Tab-separated table of C-alpha atoms and ligand atoms in Angstrom:
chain	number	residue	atom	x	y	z
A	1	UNK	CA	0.000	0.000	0.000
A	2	UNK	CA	2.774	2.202	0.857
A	3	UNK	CA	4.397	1.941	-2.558
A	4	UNK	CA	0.876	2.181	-4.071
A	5	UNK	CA	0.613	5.257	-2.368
A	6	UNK	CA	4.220	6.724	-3.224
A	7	UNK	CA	3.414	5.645	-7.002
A	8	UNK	CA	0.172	7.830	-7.095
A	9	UNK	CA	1.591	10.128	-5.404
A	10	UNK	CA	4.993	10.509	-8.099
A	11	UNK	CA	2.263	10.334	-10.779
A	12	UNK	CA	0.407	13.067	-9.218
A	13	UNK	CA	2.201	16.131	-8.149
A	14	UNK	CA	4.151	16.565	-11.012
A	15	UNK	CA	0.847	16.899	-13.111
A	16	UNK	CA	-0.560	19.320	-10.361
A	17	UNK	CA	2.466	21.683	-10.073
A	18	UNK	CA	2.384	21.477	-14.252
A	19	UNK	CA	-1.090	22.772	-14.412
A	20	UNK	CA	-0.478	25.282	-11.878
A	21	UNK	CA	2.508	26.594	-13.171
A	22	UNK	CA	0.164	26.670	-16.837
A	23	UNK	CA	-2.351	28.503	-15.497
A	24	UNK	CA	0.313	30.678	-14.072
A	25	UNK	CA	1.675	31.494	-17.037
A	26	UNK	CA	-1.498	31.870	-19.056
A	27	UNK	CA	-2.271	34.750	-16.865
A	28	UNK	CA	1.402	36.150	-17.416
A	29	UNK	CA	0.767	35.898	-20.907
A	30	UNK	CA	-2.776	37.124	-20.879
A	31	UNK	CA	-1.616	40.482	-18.882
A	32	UNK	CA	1.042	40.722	-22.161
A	33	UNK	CA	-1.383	40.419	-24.626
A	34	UNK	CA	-3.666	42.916	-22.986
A	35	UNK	CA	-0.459	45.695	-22.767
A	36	UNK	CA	0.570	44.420	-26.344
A	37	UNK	CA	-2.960	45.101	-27.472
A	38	UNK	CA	-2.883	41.179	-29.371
A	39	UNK	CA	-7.342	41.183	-28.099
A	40	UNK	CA	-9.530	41.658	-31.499
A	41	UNK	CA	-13.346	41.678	-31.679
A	42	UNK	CA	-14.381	39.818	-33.939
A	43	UNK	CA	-18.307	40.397	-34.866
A	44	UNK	CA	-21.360	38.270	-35.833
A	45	UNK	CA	-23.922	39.629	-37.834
A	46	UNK	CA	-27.822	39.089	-35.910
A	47	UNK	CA	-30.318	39.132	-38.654
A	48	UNK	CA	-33.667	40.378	-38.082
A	49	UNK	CA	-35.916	37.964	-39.892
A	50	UNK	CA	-38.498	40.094	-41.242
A	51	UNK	CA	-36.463	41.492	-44.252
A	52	UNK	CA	-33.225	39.541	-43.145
A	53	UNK	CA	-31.830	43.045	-42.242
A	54	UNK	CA	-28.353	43.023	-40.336
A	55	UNK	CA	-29.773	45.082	-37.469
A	56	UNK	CA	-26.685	44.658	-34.958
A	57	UNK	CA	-23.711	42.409	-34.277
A	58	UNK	CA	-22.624	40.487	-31.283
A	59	UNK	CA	-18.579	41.175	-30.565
A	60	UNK	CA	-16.781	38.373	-29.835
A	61	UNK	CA	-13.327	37.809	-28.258
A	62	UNK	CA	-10.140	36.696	-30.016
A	63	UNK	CA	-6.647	36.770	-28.881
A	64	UNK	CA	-3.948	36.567	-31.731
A	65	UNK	CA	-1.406	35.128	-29.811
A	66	UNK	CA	2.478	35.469	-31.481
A	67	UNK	CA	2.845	32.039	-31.818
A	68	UNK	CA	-0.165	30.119	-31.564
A	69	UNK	CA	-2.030	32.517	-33.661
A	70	UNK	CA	-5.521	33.476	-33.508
A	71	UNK	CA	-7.290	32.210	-30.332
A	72	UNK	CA	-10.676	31.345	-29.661
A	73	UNK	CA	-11.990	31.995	-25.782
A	74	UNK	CA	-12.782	28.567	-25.102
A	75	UNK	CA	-8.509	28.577	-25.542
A	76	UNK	CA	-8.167	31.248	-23.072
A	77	UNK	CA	-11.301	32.458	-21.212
A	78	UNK	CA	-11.362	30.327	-18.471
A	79	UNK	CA	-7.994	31.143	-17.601
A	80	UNK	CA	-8.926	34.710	-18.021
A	81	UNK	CA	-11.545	34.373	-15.539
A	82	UNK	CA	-10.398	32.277	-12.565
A	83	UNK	CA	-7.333	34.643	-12.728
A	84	UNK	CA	-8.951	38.110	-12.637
A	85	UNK	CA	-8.726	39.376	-15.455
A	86	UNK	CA	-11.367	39.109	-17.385
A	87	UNK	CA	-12.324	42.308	-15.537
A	88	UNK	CA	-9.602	44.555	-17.251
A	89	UNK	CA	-10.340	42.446	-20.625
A	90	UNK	CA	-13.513	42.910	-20.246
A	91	UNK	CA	-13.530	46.767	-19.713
A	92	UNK	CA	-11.145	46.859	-23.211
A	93	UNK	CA	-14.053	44.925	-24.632
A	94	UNK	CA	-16.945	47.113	-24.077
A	95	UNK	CA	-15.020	50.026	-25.135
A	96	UNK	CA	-13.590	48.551	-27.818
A	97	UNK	CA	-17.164	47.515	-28.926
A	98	UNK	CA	-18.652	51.166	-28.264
A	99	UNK	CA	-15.975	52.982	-30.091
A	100	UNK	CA	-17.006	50.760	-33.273
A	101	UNK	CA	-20.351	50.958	-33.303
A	102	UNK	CA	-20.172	54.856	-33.136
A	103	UNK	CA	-18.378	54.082	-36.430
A	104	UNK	CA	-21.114	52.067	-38.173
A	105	UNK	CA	-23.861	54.419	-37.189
A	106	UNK	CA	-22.113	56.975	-39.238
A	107	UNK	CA	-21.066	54.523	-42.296
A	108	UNK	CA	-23.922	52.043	-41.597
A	109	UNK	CA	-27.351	52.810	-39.530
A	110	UNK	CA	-27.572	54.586	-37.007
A	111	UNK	CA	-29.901	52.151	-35.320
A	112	UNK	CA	-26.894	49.736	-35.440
A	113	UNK	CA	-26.079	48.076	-32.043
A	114	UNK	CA	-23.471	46.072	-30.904
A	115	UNK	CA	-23.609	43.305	-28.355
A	116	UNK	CA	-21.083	42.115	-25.275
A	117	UNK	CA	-20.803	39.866	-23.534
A	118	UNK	CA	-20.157	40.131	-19.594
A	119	UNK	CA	-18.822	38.101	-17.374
A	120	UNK	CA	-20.619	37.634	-13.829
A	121	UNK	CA	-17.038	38.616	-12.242
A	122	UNK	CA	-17.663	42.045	-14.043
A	123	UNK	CA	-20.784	42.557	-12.597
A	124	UNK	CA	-19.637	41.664	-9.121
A	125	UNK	CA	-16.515	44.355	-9.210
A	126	UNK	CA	-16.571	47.802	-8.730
A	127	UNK	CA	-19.263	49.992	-9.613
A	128	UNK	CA	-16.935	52.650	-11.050
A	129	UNK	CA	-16.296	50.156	-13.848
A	130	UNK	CA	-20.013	50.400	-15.065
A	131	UNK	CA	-20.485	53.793	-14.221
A	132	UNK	CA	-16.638	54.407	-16.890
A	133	UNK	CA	-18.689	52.558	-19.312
A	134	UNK	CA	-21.374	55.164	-19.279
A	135	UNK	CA	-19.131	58.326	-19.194
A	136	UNK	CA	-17.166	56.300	-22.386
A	137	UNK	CA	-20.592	56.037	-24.049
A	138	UNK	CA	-21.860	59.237	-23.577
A	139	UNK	CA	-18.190	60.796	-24.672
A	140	UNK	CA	-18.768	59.395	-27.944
A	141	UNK	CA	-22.428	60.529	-28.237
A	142	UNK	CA	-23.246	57.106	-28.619
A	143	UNK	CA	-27.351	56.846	-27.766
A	144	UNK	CA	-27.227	54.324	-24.626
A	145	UNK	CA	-29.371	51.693	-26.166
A	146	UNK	CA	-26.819	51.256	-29.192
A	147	UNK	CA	-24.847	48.922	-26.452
A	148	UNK	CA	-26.707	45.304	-26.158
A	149	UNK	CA	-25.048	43.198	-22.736
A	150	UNK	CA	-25.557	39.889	-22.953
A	151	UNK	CA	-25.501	38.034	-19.747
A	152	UNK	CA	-25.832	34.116	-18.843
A	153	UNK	CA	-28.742	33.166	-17.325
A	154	UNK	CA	-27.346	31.331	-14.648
A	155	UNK	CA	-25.950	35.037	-13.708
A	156	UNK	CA	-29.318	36.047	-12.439
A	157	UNK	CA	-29.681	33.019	-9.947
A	158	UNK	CA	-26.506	32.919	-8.455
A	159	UNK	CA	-25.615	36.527	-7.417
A	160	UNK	CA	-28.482	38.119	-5.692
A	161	UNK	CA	-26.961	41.174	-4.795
A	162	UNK	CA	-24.300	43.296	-6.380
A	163	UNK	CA	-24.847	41.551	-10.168
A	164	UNK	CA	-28.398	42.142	-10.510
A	165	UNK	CA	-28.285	45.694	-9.121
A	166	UNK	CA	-25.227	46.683	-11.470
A	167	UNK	CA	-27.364	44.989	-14.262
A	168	UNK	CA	-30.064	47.505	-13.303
A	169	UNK	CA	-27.850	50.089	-13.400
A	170	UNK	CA	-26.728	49.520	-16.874
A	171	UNK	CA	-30.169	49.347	-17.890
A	172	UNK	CA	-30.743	52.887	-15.844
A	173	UNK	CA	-28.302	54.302	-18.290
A	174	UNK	CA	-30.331	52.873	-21.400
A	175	UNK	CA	-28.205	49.821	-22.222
A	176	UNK	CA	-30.039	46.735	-23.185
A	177	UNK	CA	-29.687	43.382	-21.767
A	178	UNK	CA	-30.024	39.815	-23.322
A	179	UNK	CA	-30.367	36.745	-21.465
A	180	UNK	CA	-27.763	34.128	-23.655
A	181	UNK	CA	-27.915	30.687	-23.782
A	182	UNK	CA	-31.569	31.095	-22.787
A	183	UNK	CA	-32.344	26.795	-21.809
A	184	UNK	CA	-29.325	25.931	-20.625
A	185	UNK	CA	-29.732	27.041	-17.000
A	186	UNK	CA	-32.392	27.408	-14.570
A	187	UNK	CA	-34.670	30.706	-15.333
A	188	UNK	CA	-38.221	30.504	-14.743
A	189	UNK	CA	-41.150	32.774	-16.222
A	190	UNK	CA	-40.523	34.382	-12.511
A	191	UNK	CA	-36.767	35.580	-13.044
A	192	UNK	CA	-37.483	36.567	-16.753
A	193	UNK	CA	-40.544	38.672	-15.317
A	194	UNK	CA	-38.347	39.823	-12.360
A	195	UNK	CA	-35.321	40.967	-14.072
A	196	UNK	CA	-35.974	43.474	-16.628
A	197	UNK	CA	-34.440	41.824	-19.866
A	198	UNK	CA	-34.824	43.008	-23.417
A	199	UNK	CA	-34.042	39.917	-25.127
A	200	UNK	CA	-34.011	36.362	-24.558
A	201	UNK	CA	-31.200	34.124	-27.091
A	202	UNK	CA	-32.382	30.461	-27.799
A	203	UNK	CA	-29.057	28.886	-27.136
A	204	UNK	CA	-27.643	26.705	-29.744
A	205	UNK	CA	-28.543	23.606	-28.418
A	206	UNK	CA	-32.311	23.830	-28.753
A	207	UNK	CA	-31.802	25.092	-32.646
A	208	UNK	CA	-29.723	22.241	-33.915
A	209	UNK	CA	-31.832	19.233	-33.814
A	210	UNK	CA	-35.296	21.678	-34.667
A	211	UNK	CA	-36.104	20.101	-37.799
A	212	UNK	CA	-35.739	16.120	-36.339
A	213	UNK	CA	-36.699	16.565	-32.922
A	214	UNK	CA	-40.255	17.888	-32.676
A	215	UNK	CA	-39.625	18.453	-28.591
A	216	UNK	CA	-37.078	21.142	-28.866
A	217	UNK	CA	-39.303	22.819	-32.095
A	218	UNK	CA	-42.485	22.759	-29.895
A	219	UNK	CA	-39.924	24.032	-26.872
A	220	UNK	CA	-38.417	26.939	-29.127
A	221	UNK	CA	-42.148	27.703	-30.074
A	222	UNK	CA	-42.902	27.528	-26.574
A	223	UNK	CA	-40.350	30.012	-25.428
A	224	UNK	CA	-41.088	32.482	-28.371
A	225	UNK	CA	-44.572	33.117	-26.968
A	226	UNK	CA	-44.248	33.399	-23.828
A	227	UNK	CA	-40.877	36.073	-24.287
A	228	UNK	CA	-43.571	38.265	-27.131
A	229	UNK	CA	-46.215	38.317	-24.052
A	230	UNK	CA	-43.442	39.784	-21.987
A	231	UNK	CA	-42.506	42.346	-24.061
A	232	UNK	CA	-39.015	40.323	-24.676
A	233	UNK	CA	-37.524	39.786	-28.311
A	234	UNK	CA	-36.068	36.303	-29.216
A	235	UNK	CA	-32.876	35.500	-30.687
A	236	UNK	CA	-32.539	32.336	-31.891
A	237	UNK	CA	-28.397	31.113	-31.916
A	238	UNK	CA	-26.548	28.831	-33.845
A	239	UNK	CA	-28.845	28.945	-36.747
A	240	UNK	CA	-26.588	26.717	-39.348
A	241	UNK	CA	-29.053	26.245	-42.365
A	242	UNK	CA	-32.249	27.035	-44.002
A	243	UNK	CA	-34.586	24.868	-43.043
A	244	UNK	CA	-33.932	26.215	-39.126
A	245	UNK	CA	-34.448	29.379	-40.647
A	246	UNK	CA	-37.756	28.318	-42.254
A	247	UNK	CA	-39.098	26.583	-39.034
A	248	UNK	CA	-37.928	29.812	-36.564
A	249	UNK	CA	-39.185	32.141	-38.734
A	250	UNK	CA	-42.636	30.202	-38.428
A	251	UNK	CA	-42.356	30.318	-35.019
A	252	UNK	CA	-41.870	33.840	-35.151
A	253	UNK	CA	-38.783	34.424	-33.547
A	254	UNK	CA	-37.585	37.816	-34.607
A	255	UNK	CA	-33.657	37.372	-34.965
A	256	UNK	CA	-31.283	34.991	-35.806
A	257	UNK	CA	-27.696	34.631	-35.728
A	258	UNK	CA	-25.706	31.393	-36.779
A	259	UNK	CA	-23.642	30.101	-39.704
A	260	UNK	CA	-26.032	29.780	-42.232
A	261	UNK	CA	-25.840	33.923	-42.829
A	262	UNK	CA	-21.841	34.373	-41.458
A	263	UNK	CA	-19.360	33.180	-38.736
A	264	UNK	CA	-17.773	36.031	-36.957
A	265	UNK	CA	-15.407	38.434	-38.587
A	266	UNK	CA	-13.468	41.355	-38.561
A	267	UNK	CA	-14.948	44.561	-38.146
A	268	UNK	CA	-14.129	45.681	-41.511
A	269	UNK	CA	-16.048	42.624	-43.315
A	270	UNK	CA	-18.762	42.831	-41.078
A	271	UNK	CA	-19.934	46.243	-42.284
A	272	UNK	CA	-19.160	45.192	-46.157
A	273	UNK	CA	-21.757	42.784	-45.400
A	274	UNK	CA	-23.924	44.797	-44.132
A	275	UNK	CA	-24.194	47.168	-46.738
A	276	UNK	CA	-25.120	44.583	-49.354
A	277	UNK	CA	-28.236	44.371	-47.731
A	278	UNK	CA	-30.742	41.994	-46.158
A	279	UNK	CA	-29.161	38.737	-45.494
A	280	UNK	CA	-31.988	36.234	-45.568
B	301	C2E	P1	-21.753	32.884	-26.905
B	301	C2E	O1	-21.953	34.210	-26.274
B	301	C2E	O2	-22.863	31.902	-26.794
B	301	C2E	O3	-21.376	33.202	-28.417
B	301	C2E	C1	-21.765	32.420	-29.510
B	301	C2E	C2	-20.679	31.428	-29.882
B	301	C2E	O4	-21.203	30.509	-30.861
B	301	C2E	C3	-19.475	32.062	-30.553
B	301	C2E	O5	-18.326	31.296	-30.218
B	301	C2E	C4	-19.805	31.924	-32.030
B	301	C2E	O6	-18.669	31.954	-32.858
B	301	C2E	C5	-20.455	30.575	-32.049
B	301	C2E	N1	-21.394	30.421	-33.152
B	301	C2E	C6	-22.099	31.362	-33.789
B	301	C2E	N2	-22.900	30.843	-34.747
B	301	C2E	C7	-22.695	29.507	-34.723
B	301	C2E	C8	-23.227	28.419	-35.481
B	301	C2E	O7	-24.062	28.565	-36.381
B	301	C2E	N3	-22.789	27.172	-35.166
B	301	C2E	C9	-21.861	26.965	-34.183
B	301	C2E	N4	-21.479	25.711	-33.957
B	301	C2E	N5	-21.338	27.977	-33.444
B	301	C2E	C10	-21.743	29.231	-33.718
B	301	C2E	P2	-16.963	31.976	-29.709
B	301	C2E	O8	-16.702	33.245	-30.451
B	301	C2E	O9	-15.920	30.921	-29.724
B	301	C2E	O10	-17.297	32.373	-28.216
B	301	C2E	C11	-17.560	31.402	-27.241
B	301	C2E	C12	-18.064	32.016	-25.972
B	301	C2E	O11	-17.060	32.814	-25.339
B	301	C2E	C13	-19.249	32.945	-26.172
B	301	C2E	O12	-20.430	32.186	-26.306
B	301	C2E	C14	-19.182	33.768	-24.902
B	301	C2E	O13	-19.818	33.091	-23.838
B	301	C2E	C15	-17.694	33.839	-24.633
B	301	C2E	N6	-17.157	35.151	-25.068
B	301	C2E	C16	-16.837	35.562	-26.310
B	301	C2E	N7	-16.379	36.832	-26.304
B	301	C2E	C17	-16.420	37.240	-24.998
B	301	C2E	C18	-16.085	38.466	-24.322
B	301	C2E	O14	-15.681	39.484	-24.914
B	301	C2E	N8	-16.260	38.485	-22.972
B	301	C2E	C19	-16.731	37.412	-22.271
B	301	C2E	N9	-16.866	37.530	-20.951
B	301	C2E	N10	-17.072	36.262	-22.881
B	301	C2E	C20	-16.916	36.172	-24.223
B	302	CA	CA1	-23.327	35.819	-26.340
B	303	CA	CA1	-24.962	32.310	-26.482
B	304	CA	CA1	-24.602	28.706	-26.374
């Protein structure tokens, strides 16, 4: 048993201390890439399905990393998170995001929005760090509701407290919220009642089997009546061909985002796209 126990142990610790000293030097490198400015947004058009107008565009994070090149956050996000800072990446992001939508509302719309994404850890930080966001937005005469946060739903059950009041103040200063991955967690009619939302986003999960599975069509269907009677719009995510399209659209969900019109991009591509007109 002894040598058993020496054996797992040998096996073991090595592994830990790797893992640590990893993660250790994920965050080094994250802090780097942060000072070194290697973040990029990359943007997803979200396609309003009555015309197929591109009506706004979710940013989305991507680290092009010297060596290991361009970096999706399911590379990198977690280690941003459990190490901090997410918070300071995060704050990059939204202005990032703000200072380029003020651009397409000149070139574009200037309806255009852009969507974020938060993490809870932002929401639980200080509240100078929301209220920055709304002196940033207003310096750039950006009207409030041109910023779109999008928020977990497992964010709303978990923090009582500081989250959902910073969420309200966000939405005090005009900016709209989405509940993501809408399914996936735990909401009720209650919370989406409670928690003043703007838009609810099908996650991915209940789009891709919609046209086989007649459970997750009759749940999407589901969902997109009860969000209209609230006053909520409905994203659906993930949308990958036509014939989800078809069936949503039925349904009468009122966006879409997903493959089937683009995968994210760079800024520059996203508003070329744009201007060709309606999408679907
Ligand atoms: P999300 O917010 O649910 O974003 C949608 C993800 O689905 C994106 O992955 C997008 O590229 C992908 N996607 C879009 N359409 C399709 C489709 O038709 N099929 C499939 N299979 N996938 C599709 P991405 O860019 O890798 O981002 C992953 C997650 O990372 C995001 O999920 C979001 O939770 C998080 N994230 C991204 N950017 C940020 C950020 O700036 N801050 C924070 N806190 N989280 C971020
Ligand atoms: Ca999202
Ligand atoms: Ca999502
Ligand atoms: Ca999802």
């Amino acid at each position: 048993a002894k040598h058993g126990g020496r054996n797992r142990y040998s096996y073991f610790t090595p592994d830990l201390q790797l893992a640590a000293q990893a993660r250790q030097q994920v965050a080094l490198d994250l802090r780097l890439a942060l000072a070194e400015r290697q973040f990029e947004l990359h943007y997803q058009p979200i396609v309003n399905l009555r015309g197929g107008a591109i009506v706004r565009a979710e940013a989305l994070l991507r680290w092009r990393h010297p060596q290991r090149g361009l970096l999706c956050p399911v590379d990198f996000l977690p280690f941003a998170e459990s190490s901090g800072l997410i918070v300071e990446i995060g704050d990059w992001v939204f202005r990032q995001a703000a200072d380029q939508v003020r651009l397409w509302q000149d070139g574009l719309d200037p309806a255009f929005q852009v969507s974020v994404n938060l993490s809870p850890a932002q929401l639980r930080g200080d509240a100078a760090l929301c209220r920055g966001w709304f002196e940033h937005v207003a310096a750039l005469g950006l009207p409030a509701r041109s910023i779109v946060i999008e928020i977990a739903e497992g964010v709303l059950l978990d923090q009582a407290g500081p989250v959902v009041e910073r969420l309200r103040a966000l939405r005090a200063m005009g900016l709209q919220v989405a509940l993501d991955d809408f399914g996936t967690g735990y909401s009720s009619l209650a919370h989406l009642k409670r928690f003043d939302i703007d838009l609810l986003k099908i996650d991915r999960s209940f789009v891709q089997d919609l046209v086989s599975d007649s459970g997750d069509l009759a749940l999407c269907e589901a969902v997109i009546v009860m969000a209209h009677k609230l006053g909520l719009q409905v994203v659906a995510e993930g949308v990958e061909t036509a014939a989800q399209c078809a069936l949503l659209m039925a349904a009468g969900c009122d966006f879409a985002q997903g493959y089937v019109f683009a995968k994210p991009m760079p800024a520059a591509a996203l508003a070329a796209l744009a201007r060709q007109g309606p999408a679907a």
